[in-house]
mmCIF file of C-alpha atoms in Angstrom:
data_model
loop_
_atom_site.group_PDB
_atom_site.id
_atom_site.type_symbol
_atom_site.label_atom_id
_atom_site.label_comp_id
_atom_site.label_asym_id
_atom_site.label_seq_id
_atom_site.Cartn_x
_atom_site.Cartn_y
_atom_site.Cartn_z
ATOM 1 C CA UNK A 1 67.954 99.780 58.906
ATOM 2 C CA UNK A 2 69.414 96.353 58.190
ATOM 3 C CA UNK A 3 70.772 96.957 54.709
ATOM 4 C CA UNK A 4 74.284 97.122 56.138
ATOM 5 C CA UNK A 5 73.893 93.509 57.409
ATOM 6 C CA UNK A 6 73.291 92.049 53.989
ATOM 7 C CA UNK A 7 75.552 89.074 53.258
ATOM 8 C CA UNK A 8 77.327 89.648 56.579
ATOM 9 C CA UNK A 9 78.469 86.058 57.241
ATOM 10 C CA UNK A 10 80.061 86.631 60.686
ATOM 11 C CA UNK A 11 76.538 87.035 62.085
ATOM 12 C CA UNK A 12 75.950 83.340 61.372
ATOM 13 C CA UNK A 13 79.134 82.530 63.289
ATOM 14 C CA UNK A 14 77.895 84.688 66.159
ATOM 15 C CA UNK A 15 74.640 82.707 66.223
ATOM 16 C CA UNK A 16 76.530 79.415 66.348
ATOM 17 C CA UNK A 17 78.791 80.651 69.155
ATOM 18 C CA UNK A 18 75.799 81.799 71.201
ATOM 19 C CA UNK A 19 73.757 78.621 70.488
ATOM 20 C CA UNK A 20 70.974 80.575 68.831
ATOM 21 C CA UNK A 21 69.899 77.959 66.237
ATOM 22 C CA UNK A 22 67.110 80.000 64.680
ATOM 23 C CA UNK A 23 69.379 82.977 64.179
ATOM 24 C CA UNK A 24 72.100 80.778 62.637
ATOM 25 C CA UNK A 25 69.623 79.085 60.284
ATOM 26 C CA UNK A 26 68.114 82.354 59.101
ATOM 27 C CA UNK A 27 71.522 83.928 58.556
ATOM 28 C CA UNK A 28 72.472 80.936 56.405
ATOM 29 C CA UNK A 29 69.276 80.935 54.334
ATOM 30 C CA UNK A 30 68.324 84.585 54.036
ATOM 31 C CA UNK A 31 70.239 87.470 52.575
ATOM 32 C CA UNK A 32 69.875 89.391 55.799
ATOM 33 C CA UNK A 33 68.633 88.491 59.302
ATOM 34 C CA UNK A 34 65.130 89.470 60.291
ATOM 35 C CA UNK A 35 64.166 91.781 63.089
ATOM 36 C CA UNK A 36 62.774 88.857 65.092
ATOM 37 C CA UNK A 37 66.072 86.983 64.949
ATOM 38 C CA UNK A 38 68.029 90.022 66.027
ATOM 39 C CA UNK A 39 65.662 90.636 68.929
ATOM 40 C CA UNK A 40 65.874 86.993 69.962
ATOM 41 C CA UNK A 41 69.653 87.005 70.221
ATOM 42 C CA UNK A 42 69.542 90.282 72.134
ATOM 43 C CA UNK A 43 67.054 88.714 74.534
ATOM 44 C CA UNK A 44 69.205 85.645 75.117
ATOM 45 C CA UNK A 45 72.551 87.380 75.590
ATOM 46 C CA UNK A 46 71.445 90.608 77.315
ATOM 47 C CA UNK A 47 68.229 90.245 79.275
ATOM 48 C CA UNK A 48 68.379 86.595 80.269
ATOM 49 C CA UNK A 49 71.650 86.736 82.317
ATOM 50 C CA UNK A 50 70.574 89.880 84.166
ATOM 51 C CA UNK A 51 66.927 89.065 84.863
ATOM 52 C CA UNK A 52 67.158 85.308 85.090
ATOM 53 C CA UNK A 53 64.304 85.029 87.590
ATOM 54 C CA UNK A 54 62.002 87.711 86.277
ATOM 55 C CA UNK A 55 62.414 87.121 82.548
ATOM 56 C CA UNK A 56 62.335 84.263 80.051
ATOM 57 C CA UNK A 57 63.249 84.576 76.354
ATOM 58 C CA UNK A 58 60.231 85.016 74.158
ATOM 59 C CA UNK A 59 58.116 86.569 76.896
ATOM 60 C CA UNK A 60 57.133 90.188 77.264
ATOM 61 C CA UNK A 61 59.446 92.141 79.531
ATOM 62 C CA UNK A 62 57.925 93.685 82.656
ATOM 63 C CA UNK A 63 60.174 96.684 83.076
ATOM 64 C CA UNK A 64 59.277 97.281 86.720
ATOM 65 C CA UNK A 65 59.927 93.686 87.738
ATOM 66 C CA UNK A 66 63.156 93.738 85.742
ATOM 67 C CA UNK A 67 64.395 96.883 87.471
ATOM 68 C CA UNK A 68 63.425 95.462 90.846
ATOM 69 C CA UNK A 69 65.314 92.262 90.081
ATOM 70 C CA UNK A 70 68.354 94.273 89.025
ATOM 71 C CA UNK A 71 68.276 96.422 92.170
ATOM 72 C CA UNK A 72 67.874 93.339 94.344
ATOM 73 C CA UNK A 73 70.921 91.694 92.748
ATOM 74 C CA UNK A 74 72.985 94.859 93.156
ATOM 75 C CA UNK A 75 71.928 95.162 96.811
ATOM 76 C CA UNK A 76 72.968 91.564 97.440
ATOM 77 C CA UNK A 77 76.348 92.228 95.848
ATOM 78 C CA UNK A 78 76.953 95.248 98.101
ATOM 79 C CA UNK A 79 76.315 93.100 101.187
ATOM 80 C CA UNK A 80 78.847 90.420 100.315
ATOM 81 C CA UNK A 81 82.338 90.088 101.757
ATOM 82 C CA UNK A 82 83.771 89.857 98.264
ATOM 83 C CA UNK A 83 82.393 93.282 97.364
ATOM 84 C CA UNK A 84 83.901 94.837 100.471
ATOM 85 C CA UNK A 85 87.277 93.186 99.844
ATOM 86 C CA UNK A 86 87.380 94.184 96.167
ATOM 87 C CA UNK A 87 86.288 97.744 96.944
ATOM 88 C CA UNK A 88 88.932 98.126 99.653
ATOM 89 C CA UNK A 89 91.593 96.596 97.410
ATOM 90 C CA UNK A 90 90.649 99.053 94.656
ATOM 91 C CA UNK A 91 91.048 101.967 97.069
ATOM 92 C CA UNK A 92 94.401 100.630 98.254
ATOM 93 C CA UNK A 93 95.527 100.104 94.640
ATOM 94 C CA UNK A 94 94.760 103.747 93.829
ATOM 95 C CA UNK A 95 96.644 104.806 96.969
ATOM 96 C CA UNK A 96 99.695 102.730 96.001
ATOM 97 C CA UNK A 97 99.629 104.050 92.414
ATOM 98 C CA UNK A 98 99.598 107.681 93.550
ATOM 99 C CA UNK A 99 102.279 106.931 96.140
ATOM 100 C CA UNK A 100 104.472 105.377 93.458
ATOM 101 C CA UNK A 101 104.093 108.377 91.151
ATOM 102 C CA UNK A 102 104.774 110.968 93.846
ATOM 103 C CA UNK A 103 107.841 109.059 95.058
ATOM 104 C CA UNK A 104 109.212 108.749 91.528
ATOM 105 C CA UNK A 105 108.832 112.474 90.838
ATOM 106 C CA UNK A 106 110.298 113.327 94.243
ATOM 107 C CA UNK A 107 113.380 111.201 93.570
ATOM 108 C CA UNK A 108 113.864 112.827 90.169
ATOM 109 C CA UNK A 109 113.704 116.394 91.541
ATOM 110 C CA UNK A 110 115.825 115.588 94.598
ATOM 111 C CA UNK A 111 118.485 114.004 92.438
ATOM 112 C CA UNK A 112 118.579 117.053 90.154
ATOM 113 C CA UNK A 113 118.857 119.418 93.154
ATOM 114 C CA UNK A 114 121.655 117.388 94.755
ATOM 115 C CA UNK A 115 123.613 117.179 91.513
ATOM 116 C CA UNK A 116 123.231 120.918 90.920
ATOM 117 C CA UNK A 117 124.339 121.695 94.479
ATOM 118 C CA UNK A 118 127.348 119.415 94.082
ATOM 119 C CA UNK A 119 128.308 121.133 90.820
ATOM 120 C CA UNK A 120 128.038 124.614 92.360
ATOM 121 C CA UNK A 121 130.213 123.565 95.290
ATOM 122 C CA UNK A 122 133.058 122.376 93.051
ATOM 123 C CA UNK A 123 136.412 123.308 94.619
ATOM 124 C CA UNK A 124 139.041 122.394 92.062
ATOM 125 C CA UNK A 125 142.267 123.054 93.984
ATOM 126 C CA UNK A 126 145.829 122.268 93.021
ATOM 127 C CA UNK A 127 148.592 121.081 95.340
ATOM 128 C CA UNK A 128 149.267 124.616 96.627
ATOM 129 C CA UNK A 129 145.673 125.079 97.809
ATOM 130 C CA UNK A 130 144.720 127.551 95.083
ATOM 131 C CA UNK A 131 142.137 127.171 92.326
ATOM 132 C CA UNK A 132 143.417 125.470 89.245
ATOM 133 C CA UNK A 133 142.702 128.545 87.099
ATOM 134 C CA UNK A 134 144.834 131.718 87.198
ATOM 135 C CA UNK A 135 145.100 132.596 90.868
ATOM 136 C CA UNK A 136 148.774 133.542 90.824
ATOM 137 C CA UNK A 137 147.915 137.245 91.081
ATOM 138 C CA UNK A 138 145.658 136.752 94.093
ATOM 139 C CA UNK A 139 147.120 137.365 97.510
ATOM 140 C CA UNK A 140 147.619 133.964 99.184
ATOM 141 C CA UNK A 141 146.674 135.149 102.670
ATOM 142 C CA UNK A 142 143.457 136.697 101.349
ATOM 143 C CA UNK A 143 142.542 133.512 99.534
ATOM 144 C CA UNK A 144 143.178 131.246 102.479
ATOM 145 C CA UNK A 145 140.697 133.189 104.616
ATOM 146 C CA UNK A 146 137.602 131.076 105.055
ATOM 147 C CA UNK A 147 134.106 132.350 104.360
ATOM 148 C CA UNK A 148 132.166 133.894 101.537
ATOM 149 C CA UNK A 149 135.211 135.515 99.906
ATOM 150 C CA UNK A 150 136.934 132.164 99.339
ATOM 151 C CA UNK A 151 133.751 130.613 97.886
ATOM 152 C CA UNK A 152 133.284 133.576 95.531
ATOM 153 C CA UNK A 153 136.835 133.260 94.208
ATOM 154 C CA UNK A 154 136.592 129.500 93.637
ATOM 155 C CA UNK A 155 133.234 129.927 91.890
ATOM 156 C CA UNK A 156 134.636 132.675 89.646
ATOM 157 C CA UNK A 157 137.563 130.634 88.396
ATOM 158 C CA UNK A 158 135.584 127.393 88.028
ATOM 159 C CA UNK A 159 132.537 128.997 86.470
ATOM 160 C CA UNK A 160 133.053 127.450 83.034
ATOM 161 C CA UNK A 161 133.197 123.957 84.480
ATOM 162 C CA UNK A 162 130.177 124.581 86.695
ATOM 163 C CA UNK A 163 128.211 125.999 83.784
ATOM 164 C CA UNK A 164 128.910 122.949 81.595
ATOM 165 C CA UNK A 165 127.846 120.565 84.370
ATOM 166 C CA UNK A 166 124.542 122.282 85.204
ATOM 167 C CA UNK A 167 123.653 122.728 81.518
ATOM 168 C CA UNK A 168 123.424 118.923 81.396
ATOM 169 C CA UNK A 169 120.840 118.932 84.202
ATOM 170 C CA UNK A 170 117.441 118.585 82.484
ATOM 171 C CA UNK A 171 115.482 120.250 85.294
ATOM 172 C CA UNK A 172 117.858 123.186 85.920
ATOM 173 C CA UNK A 173 119.368 123.948 82.504
ATOM 174 C CA UNK A 174 116.660 126.329 81.242
ATOM 175 C CA UNK A 175 116.544 128.500 84.359
ATOM 176 C CA UNK A 176 120.322 128.255 84.729
ATOM 177 C CA UNK A 177 120.714 129.825 81.276
ATOM 178 C CA UNK A 178 118.453 132.706 82.375
ATOM 179 C CA UNK A 179 120.504 133.039 85.554
ATOM 180 C CA UNK A 180 123.826 133.179 83.698
ATOM 181 C CA UNK A 181 122.499 135.843 81.316
ATOM 182 C CA UNK A 182 121.951 138.129 84.293
ATOM 183 C CA UNK A 183 125.467 137.590 85.714
ATOM 184 C CA UNK A 184 128.091 140.338 85.605
ATOM 185 C CA UNK A 185 131.629 139.082 85.008
ATOM 186 C CA UNK A 186 134.786 141.104 85.513
ATOM 187 C CA UNK A 187 138.354 140.547 84.330
ATOM 188 C CA UNK A 188 139.553 141.743 87.708
ATOM 189 C CA UNK A 189 140.465 138.789 89.940
ATOM 190 C CA UNK A 190 139.403 140.738 93.021
ATOM 191 C CA UNK A 191 135.842 141.216 91.725
ATOM 192 C CA UNK A 192 133.563 138.201 92.161
ATOM 193 C CA UNK A 193 130.762 137.194 89.827
ATOM 194 C CA UNK A 194 127.839 139.523 90.465
ATOM 195 C CA UNK A 195 124.085 139.448 89.918
ATOM 196 C CA UNK A 196 121.314 141.963 90.518
ATOM 197 C CA UNK A 197 118.827 139.268 91.607
ATOM 198 C CA UNK A 198 119.150 136.582 94.283
ATOM 199 C CA UNK A 199 119.266 132.947 93.181
ATOM 200 C CA UNK A 200 115.751 132.366 94.528
ATOM 201 C CA UNK A 201 114.436 134.694 91.832
ATOM 202 C CA UNK A 202 115.394 132.107 89.204
ATOM 203 C CA UNK A 203 115.289 128.864 91.204
ATOM 204 C CA UNK A 204 112.189 128.501 93.339
ATOM 205 C CA UNK A 205 109.221 126.231 93.870
ATOM 206 C CA UNK A 206 107.324 127.662 90.893
ATOM 207 C CA UNK A 207 110.187 127.175 88.430
ATOM 208 C CA UNK A 208 111.832 123.939 89.615
ATOM 209 C CA UNK A 209 109.376 121.869 91.671
ATOM 210 C CA UNK A 210 105.885 122.514 90.311
ATOM 211 C CA UNK A 211 106.679 122.007 86.576
ATOM 212 C CA UNK A 212 108.032 118.535 87.410
ATOM 213 C CA UNK A 213 105.588 117.632 90.171
ATOM 214 C CA UNK A 214 101.820 117.121 89.776
ATOM 215 C CA UNK A 215 100.934 119.103 92.860
ATOM 216 C CA UNK A 216 97.238 119.547 92.008
ATOM 217 C CA UNK A 217 96.711 115.815 91.579
ATOM 218 C CA UNK A 218 98.579 114.880 94.748
ATOM 219 C CA UNK A 219 96.853 117.566 96.808
ATOM 220 C CA UNK A 220 93.461 116.213 95.727
ATOM 221 C CA UNK A 221 94.388 112.548 96.283
ATOM 222 C CA UNK A 222 93.445 112.501 100.025
ATOM 223 C CA UNK A 223 90.036 113.897 99.064
ATOM 224 C CA UNK A 224 89.615 111.182 96.438
ATOM 225 C CA UNK A 225 90.514 108.447 98.920
ATOM 226 C CA UNK A 226 88.102 109.814 101.514
ATOM 227 C CA UNK A 227 85.381 110.075 98.876
ATOM 228 C CA UNK A 228 85.937 106.485 97.772
ATOM 229 C CA UNK A 229 85.582 105.292 101.344
ATOM 230 C CA UNK A 230 82.390 107.268 101.983
ATOM 231 C CA UNK A 231 80.916 106.138 98.656
ATOM 232 C CA UNK A 232 81.512 102.501 99.576
ATOM 233 C CA UNK A 233 79.833 103.068 102.933
ATOM 234 C CA UNK A 234 76.724 104.600 101.406
ATOM 235 C CA UNK A 235 76.521 101.857 98.793
ATOM 236 C CA UNK A 236 76.620 99.244 101.528
ATOM 237 C CA UNK A 237 74.068 101.065 103.687
ATOM 238 C CA UNK A 238 71.721 101.640 100.757
ATOM 239 C CA UNK A 239 71.925 97.967 99.785
ATOM 240 C CA UNK A 240 71.328 96.810 103.354
ATOM 241 C CA UNK A 241 68.326 99.096 103.803
ATOM 242 C CA UNK A 242 66.883 97.949 100.481
ATOM 243 C CA UNK A 243 67.150 94.275 101.446
ATOM 244 C CA UNK A 244 65.889 94.850 104.992
ATOM 245 C CA UNK A 245 62.942 96.981 103.912
ATOM 246 C CA UNK A 246 60.811 93.916 103.118
ATOM 247 C CA UNK A 247 61.257 92.530 106.642
ATOM 248 C CA UNK A 248 60.756 95.893 108.326
ATOM 249 C CA UNK A 249 57.599 96.753 106.398
ATOM 250 C CA UNK A 250 55.524 94.074 108.127
ATOM 251 C CA UNK A 251 55.261 95.913 111.441
ATOM 252 C CA UNK A 252 56.227 94.818 114.943
ATOM 253 C CA UNK A 253 53.563 92.219 115.707
ATOM 254 C CA UNK A 254 54.342 88.774 117.066
ATOM 255 C CA UNK A 255 53.980 87.057 113.706
ATOM 256 C CA UNK A 256 56.768 89.108 112.129
ATOM 257 C CA UNK A 257 59.258 88.950 114.991
ATOM 258 C CA UNK A 258 61.547 86.434 113.350
ATOM 259 C CA UNK A 259 61.398 88.203 109.994
ATOM 260 C CA UNK A 260 62.103 91.498 111.732
ATOM 261 C CA UNK A 261 65.092 90.044 113.589
ATOM 262 C CA UNK A 262 66.505 88.612 110.373
ATOM 263 C CA UNK A 263 66.109 91.934 108.585
ATOM 264 C CA UNK A 264 67.833 93.848 111.387
ATOM 265 C CA UNK A 265 70.707 91.366 111.529
ATOM 266 C CA UNK A 266 71.134 91.666 107.779
ATOM 267 C CA UNK A 267 71.095 95.455 107.976
ATOM 268 C CA UNK A 268 73.670 95.591 110.793
ATOM 269 C CA UNK A 269 75.995 93.069 109.168
ATOM 270 C CA UNK A 270 75.829 95.002 105.913
ATOM 271 C CA UNK A 271 76.524 98.258 107.752
ATOM 272 C CA UNK A 272 79.580 96.714 109.406
ATOM 273 C CA UNK A 273 80.991 95.749 106.023
ATOM 274 C CA UNK A 274 80.129 99.147 104.584
ATOM 275 C CA UNK A 275 82.006 101.073 107.286
ATOM 276 C CA UNK A 276 85.144 99.068 106.538
ATOM 277 C CA UNK A 277 85.436 100.907 103.214
ATOM 278 C CA UNK A 278 85.370 104.251 105.047
ATOM 279 C CA UNK A 279 88.051 103.065 107.461
ATOM 280 C CA UNK A 280 90.301 101.979 104.598
ATOM 281 C CA UNK A 281 89.656 105.197 102.653
ATOM 282 C CA UNK A 282 90.342 107.449 105.642
ATOM 283 C CA UNK A 283 93.480 105.515 106.614
ATOM 284 C CA UNK A 284 94.899 105.727 103.077
ATOM 285 C CA UNK A 285 93.972 109.418 102.903
ATOM 286 C CA UNK A 286 95.762 110.187 106.165
ATOM 287 C CA UNK A 287 98.885 108.236 105.208
ATOM 288 C CA UNK A 288 99.085 109.889 101.791
ATOM 289 C CA UNK A 289 98.598 113.384 103.234
ATOM 290 C CA UNK A 290 101.433 112.810 105.742
ATOM 291 C CA UNK A 291 103.700 111.431 103.023
ATOM 292 C CA UNK A 292 102.935 114.327 100.684
ATOM 293 C CA UNK A 293 103.760 116.953 103.325
ATOM 294 C CA UNK A 294 107.035 115.190 104.088
ATOM 295 C CA UNK A 295 107.961 115.065 100.381
ATOM 296 C CA UNK A 296 107.181 118.766 99.899
ATOM 297 C CA UNK A 297 109.411 119.704 102.844
ATOM 298 C CA UNK A 298 112.193 117.487 101.500
ATOM 299 C CA UNK A 299 111.986 119.054 98.040
ATOM 300 C CA UNK A 300 111.999 122.579 99.476
ATOM 301 C CA UNK A 301 115.014 121.746 101.656
ATOM 302 C CA UNK A 302 117.093 120.341 98.785
ATOM 303 C CA UNK A 303 116.192 123.264 96.533
ATOM 304 C CA UNK A 304 117.012 125.656 99.373
ATOM 305 C CA UNK A 305 120.447 124.051 99.761
ATOM 306 C CA UNK A 306 121.179 124.770 96.103
ATOM 307 C CA UNK A 307 119.943 128.365 96.348
ATOM 308 C CA UNK A 308 121.998 129.024 99.501
ATOM 309 C CA UNK A 309 125.116 127.505 97.947
ATOM 310 C CA UNK A 310 124.687 129.733 94.892
ATOM 311 C CA UNK A 311 124.057 132.880 96.944
ATOM 312 C CA UNK A 312 127.244 132.234 98.909
ATOM 313 C CA UNK A 313 129.278 132.241 95.687
ATOM 314 C CA UNK A 314 127.650 135.044 93.680
ATOM 315 C CA UNK A 315 127.829 138.590 94.966
ATOM 316 C CA UNK A 316 124.432 140.280 95.005
ATOM 317 C CA UNK A 317 124.426 143.827 93.649
ATOM 318 C CA UNK A 318 122.336 145.859 96.073
ATOM 319 C CA UNK A 319 121.225 149.480 96.049
ATOM 320 C CA UNK A 320 123.921 150.242 98.625
ATOM 321 C CA UNK A 321 126.586 148.842 96.279
ATOM 322 C CA UNK A 322 125.347 151.042 93.430
ATOM 323 C CA UNK A 323 125.335 154.117 95.692
ATOM 324 C CA UNK A 324 128.820 153.285 96.908
ATOM 325 C CA UNK A 325 130.119 152.954 93.349
ATOM 326 C CA UNK A 326 128.499 156.240 92.326
ATOM 327 C CA UNK A 327 130.039 157.964 95.318
ATOM 328 C CA UNK A 328 133.451 156.532 94.414
ATOM 329 C CA UNK A 329 133.099 157.770 90.834
ATOM 330 C CA UNK A 330 132.144 161.213 92.043
ATOM 331 C CA UNK A 331 135.220 161.291 94.283
ATOM 332 C CA UNK A 332 137.441 160.275 91.345
ATOM 333 C CA UNK A 333 135.928 162.982 89.149
ATOM 334 C CA UNK A 334 136.463 165.573 91.878
ATOM 335 C CA UNK A 335 140.106 164.553 92.263
ATOM 336 C CA UNK A 336 140.635 164.763 88.513
ATOM 337 C CA UNK A 337 139.096 168.229 88.392
ATOM 338 C CA UNK A 338 141.345 169.408 91.217
ATOM 339 C CA UNK A 339 144.408 168.018 89.426
ATOM 340 C CA UNK A 340 143.424 169.813 86.238
ATOM 341 C CA UNK A 341 143.015 173.098 88.100
ATOM 342 C CA UNK A 342 146.462 172.651 89.674
ATOM 343 C CA UNK A 343 147.942 172.168 86.220
#
C-alpha cells in the first residue's frame, strides 16, 4: 500500500511543517514511513482540531463521543450571530449575482431590439421629401399621404440599407435572414415588399428572447432564495433544540428551574436568529420575482415595437389578396378571349 511513498522526501517536509517530530525522523531514516507514523499525523491534523475535548492523540477514538462533540460544536455555531450574518450575506450575495446577470442579459436584448427598430424605421429623404432612391416615377401626392402606404414605400427603397444594418445585429441577423428569404420583391414601384407570414412568425419570444435569456434559471431563483431562507431557519431551530435538550430533559421540578429557564432562553434566542434567515430569503425572493416580471414585460414591449414597425412596412399577403389576384387574372383572361372572338 505504501510502495508509492518510497523515497518521497516531501513527506519529511510535511512532518516538519506540522511539528510531527516522530514522523519527520522516520521519514529521514527509513525508506518509507510506517503505518504508525502515518496514522499519528492523521490523528494530529484531522481528529485533534475537531474533537479537541473528546479526543487526545494516541488514545483510542470513541466514535459516539466524537460524533456528539461534533454535533455540539455545529449546534453552537448555528446559534451564533456570526452564523446568521454570514448565512444572510450568502443569500444576499446569490440574490445580487442573479440580479446582475438578469440585468446584463436584459440590457443586451433591449439594445438589440432598439437598434433593430431604429434600422427598420430609417427614412432617408432628400430635400424634396422623397426617398433617396428612385421615386421620380411615384406620384408625389400619393407619396405625401401619411400612413402605412408611405412607410411601405420608404421601406421598399431603403431595403438594402436596412438589410445591411440588421445583418450586423448579432441577436437578429439569423432570423432576419430567414425573414428576408420569405419576402416577395417587385420591380413595380407601386407594389410594396410582401410576405406571406407576419413578422411575429420570425421574431418572437422563442426566437429572440429565450435563446439569449436564461429564463429557467431566473424563474427558479425565487424558489432557491426561499429555500435558502427556510434551510437556515431549520438549521437554527435544530441547533437550538439540540442544545436545549439537556436542560429540558431534567423535568420541571424546583431543582431544575434555573437550568430549564436557561435552556428555554437559549432556544428562543436561537429561534429568533434562525427566523432572520427566512425573512432575508423571502424578501430577496419577492424582490427578484418583481424585478423579473418587470424585465420580461420590458423585453416583450421592445420586441413588440420592432415587430409592429416591421408589419407596418411589409405588406402581408393574405388569402383575400390571393383570391383577389386570381379573380383579376380570370377577368383579364375573359377579356382576352372576347377580343380574340371579335377578331
